[in-house]
N, CA and C of each residue as an Amber inpcrd file, in Angstrom:
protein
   252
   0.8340000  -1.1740000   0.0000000   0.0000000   0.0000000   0.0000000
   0.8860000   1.2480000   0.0000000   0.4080000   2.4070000  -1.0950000
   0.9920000   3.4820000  -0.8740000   1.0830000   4.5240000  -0.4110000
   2.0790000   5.0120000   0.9210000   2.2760000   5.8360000   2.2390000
   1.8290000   7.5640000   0.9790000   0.6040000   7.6590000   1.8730000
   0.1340000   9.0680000   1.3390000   1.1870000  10.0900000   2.5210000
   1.5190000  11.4540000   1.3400000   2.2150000  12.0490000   1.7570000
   1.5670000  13.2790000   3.0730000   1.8670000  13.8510000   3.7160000
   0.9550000  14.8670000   5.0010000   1.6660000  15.8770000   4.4730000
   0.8200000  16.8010000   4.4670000   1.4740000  18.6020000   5.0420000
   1.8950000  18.3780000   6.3540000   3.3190000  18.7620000   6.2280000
   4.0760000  18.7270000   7.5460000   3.3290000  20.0700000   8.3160000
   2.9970000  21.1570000   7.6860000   2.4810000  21.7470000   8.7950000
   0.8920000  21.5660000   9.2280000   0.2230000  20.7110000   8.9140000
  -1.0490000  20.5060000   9.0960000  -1.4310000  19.0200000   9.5590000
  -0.3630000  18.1340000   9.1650000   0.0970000  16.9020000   9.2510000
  -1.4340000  16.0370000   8.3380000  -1.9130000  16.4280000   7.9610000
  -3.3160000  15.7640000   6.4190000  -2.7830000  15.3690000   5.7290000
  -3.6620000  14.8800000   4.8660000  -3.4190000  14.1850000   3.9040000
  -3.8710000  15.0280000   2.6740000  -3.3950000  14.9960000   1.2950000
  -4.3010000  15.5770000   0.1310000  -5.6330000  15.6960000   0.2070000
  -5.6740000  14.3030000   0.3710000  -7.2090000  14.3770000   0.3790000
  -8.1320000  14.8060000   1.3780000  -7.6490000  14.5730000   2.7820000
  -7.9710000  15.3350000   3.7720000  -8.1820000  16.5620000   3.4540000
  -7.7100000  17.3280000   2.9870000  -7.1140000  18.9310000   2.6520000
  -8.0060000  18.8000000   1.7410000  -8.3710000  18.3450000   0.6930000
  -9.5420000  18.4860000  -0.0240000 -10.8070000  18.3560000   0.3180000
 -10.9900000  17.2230000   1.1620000 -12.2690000  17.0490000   1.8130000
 -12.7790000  18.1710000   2.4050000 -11.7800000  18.2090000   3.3420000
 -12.3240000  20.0840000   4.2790000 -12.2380000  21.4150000   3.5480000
 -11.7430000  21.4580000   2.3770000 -11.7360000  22.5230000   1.5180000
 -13.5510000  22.3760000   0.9760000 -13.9880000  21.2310000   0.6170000
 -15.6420000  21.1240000  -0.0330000 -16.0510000  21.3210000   1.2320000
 -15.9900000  20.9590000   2.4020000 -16.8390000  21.1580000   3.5700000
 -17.3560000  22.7100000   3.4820000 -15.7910000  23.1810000   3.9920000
 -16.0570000  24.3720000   4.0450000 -16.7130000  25.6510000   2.8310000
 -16.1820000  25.1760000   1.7160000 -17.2570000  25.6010000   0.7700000
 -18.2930000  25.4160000   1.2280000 -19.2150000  24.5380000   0.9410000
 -20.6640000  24.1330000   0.9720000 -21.3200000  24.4760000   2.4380000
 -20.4260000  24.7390000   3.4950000 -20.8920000  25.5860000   4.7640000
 -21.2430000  26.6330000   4.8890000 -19.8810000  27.9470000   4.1590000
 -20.5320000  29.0070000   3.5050000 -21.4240000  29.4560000   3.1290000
 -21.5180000  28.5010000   2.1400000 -22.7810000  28.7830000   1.2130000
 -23.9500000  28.5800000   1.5770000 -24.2670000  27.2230000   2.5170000
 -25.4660000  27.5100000   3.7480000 -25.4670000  28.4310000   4.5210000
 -24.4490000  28.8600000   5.0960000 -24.8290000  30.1870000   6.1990000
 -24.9380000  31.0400000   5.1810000 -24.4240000  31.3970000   4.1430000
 -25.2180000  32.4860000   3.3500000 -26.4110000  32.6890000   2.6230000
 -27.1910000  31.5330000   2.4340000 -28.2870000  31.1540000   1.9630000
 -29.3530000  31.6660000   2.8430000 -28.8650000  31.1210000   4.2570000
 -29.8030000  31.1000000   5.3900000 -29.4070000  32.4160000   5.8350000
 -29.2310000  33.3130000   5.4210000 -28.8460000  34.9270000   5.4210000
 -28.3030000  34.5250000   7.1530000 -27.3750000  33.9100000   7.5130000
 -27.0100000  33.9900000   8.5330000 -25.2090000  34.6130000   9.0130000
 -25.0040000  34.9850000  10.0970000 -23.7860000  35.1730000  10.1600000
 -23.0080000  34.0020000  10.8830000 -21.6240000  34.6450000  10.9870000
 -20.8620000  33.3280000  11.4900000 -21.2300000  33.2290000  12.8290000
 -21.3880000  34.3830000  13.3010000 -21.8760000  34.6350000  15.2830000
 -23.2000000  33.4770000  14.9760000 -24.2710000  34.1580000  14.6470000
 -25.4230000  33.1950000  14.4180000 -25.3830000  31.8640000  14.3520000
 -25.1670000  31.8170000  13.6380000 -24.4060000  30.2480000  12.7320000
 -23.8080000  28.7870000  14.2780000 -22.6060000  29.4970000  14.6390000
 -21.6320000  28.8950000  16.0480000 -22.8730000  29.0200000  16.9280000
 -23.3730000  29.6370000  17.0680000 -24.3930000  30.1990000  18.0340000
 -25.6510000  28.8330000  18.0840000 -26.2240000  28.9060000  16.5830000
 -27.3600000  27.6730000  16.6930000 -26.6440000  26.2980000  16.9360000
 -25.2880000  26.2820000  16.3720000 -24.8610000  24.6910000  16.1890000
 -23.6740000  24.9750000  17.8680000 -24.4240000  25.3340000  18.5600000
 -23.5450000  25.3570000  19.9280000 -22.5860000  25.0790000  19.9950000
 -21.7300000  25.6900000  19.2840000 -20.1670000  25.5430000  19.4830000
 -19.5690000  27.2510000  19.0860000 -18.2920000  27.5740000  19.5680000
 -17.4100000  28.7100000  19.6830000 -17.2690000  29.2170000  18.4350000
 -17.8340000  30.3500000  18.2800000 -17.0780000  30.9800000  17.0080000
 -16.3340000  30.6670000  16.3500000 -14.7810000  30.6780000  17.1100000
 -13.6020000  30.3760000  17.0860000 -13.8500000  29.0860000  15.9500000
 -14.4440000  27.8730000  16.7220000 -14.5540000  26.3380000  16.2660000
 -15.0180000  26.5350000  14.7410000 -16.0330000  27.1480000  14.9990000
 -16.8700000  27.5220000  13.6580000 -16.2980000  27.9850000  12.6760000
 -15.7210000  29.1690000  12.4420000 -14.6320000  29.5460000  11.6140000
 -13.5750000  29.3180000  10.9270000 -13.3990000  28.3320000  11.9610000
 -11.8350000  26.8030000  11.4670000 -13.0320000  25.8950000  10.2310000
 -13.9310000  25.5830000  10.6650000 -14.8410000  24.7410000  10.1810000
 -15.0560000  25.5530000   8.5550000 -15.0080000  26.5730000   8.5740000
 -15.5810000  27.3770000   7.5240000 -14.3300000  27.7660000   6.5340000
 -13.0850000  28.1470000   7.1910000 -12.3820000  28.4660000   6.7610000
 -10.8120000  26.9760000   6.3440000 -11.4710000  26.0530000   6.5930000
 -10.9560000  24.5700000   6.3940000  -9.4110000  24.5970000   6.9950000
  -9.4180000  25.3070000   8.4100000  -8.2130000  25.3640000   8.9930000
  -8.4920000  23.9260000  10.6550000  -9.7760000  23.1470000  10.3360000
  -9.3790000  22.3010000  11.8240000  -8.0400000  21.7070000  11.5120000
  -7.8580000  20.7560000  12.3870000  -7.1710000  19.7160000  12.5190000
  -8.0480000  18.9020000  12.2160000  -9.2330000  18.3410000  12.4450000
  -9.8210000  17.3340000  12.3480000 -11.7160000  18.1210000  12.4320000
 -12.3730000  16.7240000  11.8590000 -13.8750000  17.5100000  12.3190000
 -14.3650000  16.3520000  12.8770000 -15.2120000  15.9850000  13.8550000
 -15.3290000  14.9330000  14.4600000 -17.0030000  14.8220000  13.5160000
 -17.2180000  13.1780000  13.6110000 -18.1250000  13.0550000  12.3300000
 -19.6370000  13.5390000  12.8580000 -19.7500000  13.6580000  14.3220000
 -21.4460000  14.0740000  15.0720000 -21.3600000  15.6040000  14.8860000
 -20.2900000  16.2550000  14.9470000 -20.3380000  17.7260000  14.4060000
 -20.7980000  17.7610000  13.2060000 -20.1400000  17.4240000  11.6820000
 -20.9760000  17.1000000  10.7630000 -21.9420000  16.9980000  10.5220000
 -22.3970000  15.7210000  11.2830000 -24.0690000  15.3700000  11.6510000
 -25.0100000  16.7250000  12.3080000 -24.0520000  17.3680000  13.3950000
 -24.7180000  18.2980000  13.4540000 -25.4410000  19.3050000  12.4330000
 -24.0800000  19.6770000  11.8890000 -24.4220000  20.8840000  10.7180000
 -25.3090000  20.2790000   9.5520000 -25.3900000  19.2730000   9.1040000
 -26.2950000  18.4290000   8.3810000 -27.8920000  18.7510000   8.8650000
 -27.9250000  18.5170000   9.7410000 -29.3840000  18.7670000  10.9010000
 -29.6400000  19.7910000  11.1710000 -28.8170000  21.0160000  11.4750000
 -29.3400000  22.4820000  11.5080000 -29.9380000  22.7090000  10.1300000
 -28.8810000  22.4240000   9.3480000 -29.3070000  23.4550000   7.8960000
 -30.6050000  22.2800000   6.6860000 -30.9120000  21.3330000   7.7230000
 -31.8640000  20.2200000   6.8280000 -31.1160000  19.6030000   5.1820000
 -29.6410000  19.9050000   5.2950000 -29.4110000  18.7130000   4.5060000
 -28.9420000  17.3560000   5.0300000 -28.5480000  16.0210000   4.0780000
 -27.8220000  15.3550000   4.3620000 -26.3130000  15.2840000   4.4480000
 -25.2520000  14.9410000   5.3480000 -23.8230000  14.6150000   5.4080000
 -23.4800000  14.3380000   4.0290000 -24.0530000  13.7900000   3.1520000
 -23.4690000  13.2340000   2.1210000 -23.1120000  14.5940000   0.9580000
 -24.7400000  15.3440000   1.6470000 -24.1670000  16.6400000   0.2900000
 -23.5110000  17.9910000   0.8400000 -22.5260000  17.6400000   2.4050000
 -21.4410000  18.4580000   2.6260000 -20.2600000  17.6360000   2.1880000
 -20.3910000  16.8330000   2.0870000 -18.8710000  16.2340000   1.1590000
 -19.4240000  16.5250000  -0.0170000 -19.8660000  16.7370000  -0.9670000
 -19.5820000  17.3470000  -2.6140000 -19.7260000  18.2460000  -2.8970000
């Protein structure tokens, strides 16, 4: 099997780094749909600004998959169509 390479400063994978790049697209674009702000936004899905913003701006380290689930469930889509 072939050893995928990491961003040493992020320690991901490509594809990792891609995955959270569509997240965060398609997050955007719900909080802007839903004429909402980022305060708003962290605010309904009970978590920190701060958290939220990483989320948006595809800087986590990681997204744990019930957060997902969360944001899936606020904004009434499915998980499947924040990955594309």
């Amino acid at each position: 099997m072939r050893q995928m390479k990491r961003n040493i400063k992020t320690r991901r994978t490509p594809e990792e780094d891609r995955l959270l790049q569509i997240i965060a697209k398609n997050l955007k674009k719900l909080r802007i749909e839903n004429n909402l702000t980022q305060e708003k936004a962290a605010d309904a899905l009970k978590m920190h600004l701060v958290s939220y913003q990483k989320y948006e701006s595809q800087r986590p380290y990681h997204m744990k998959v019930f957060t997902l689930y969360k944001i899936a469930q606020y904004f009434d889509v499915t998980v499947d169509s924040l990955l594309k």
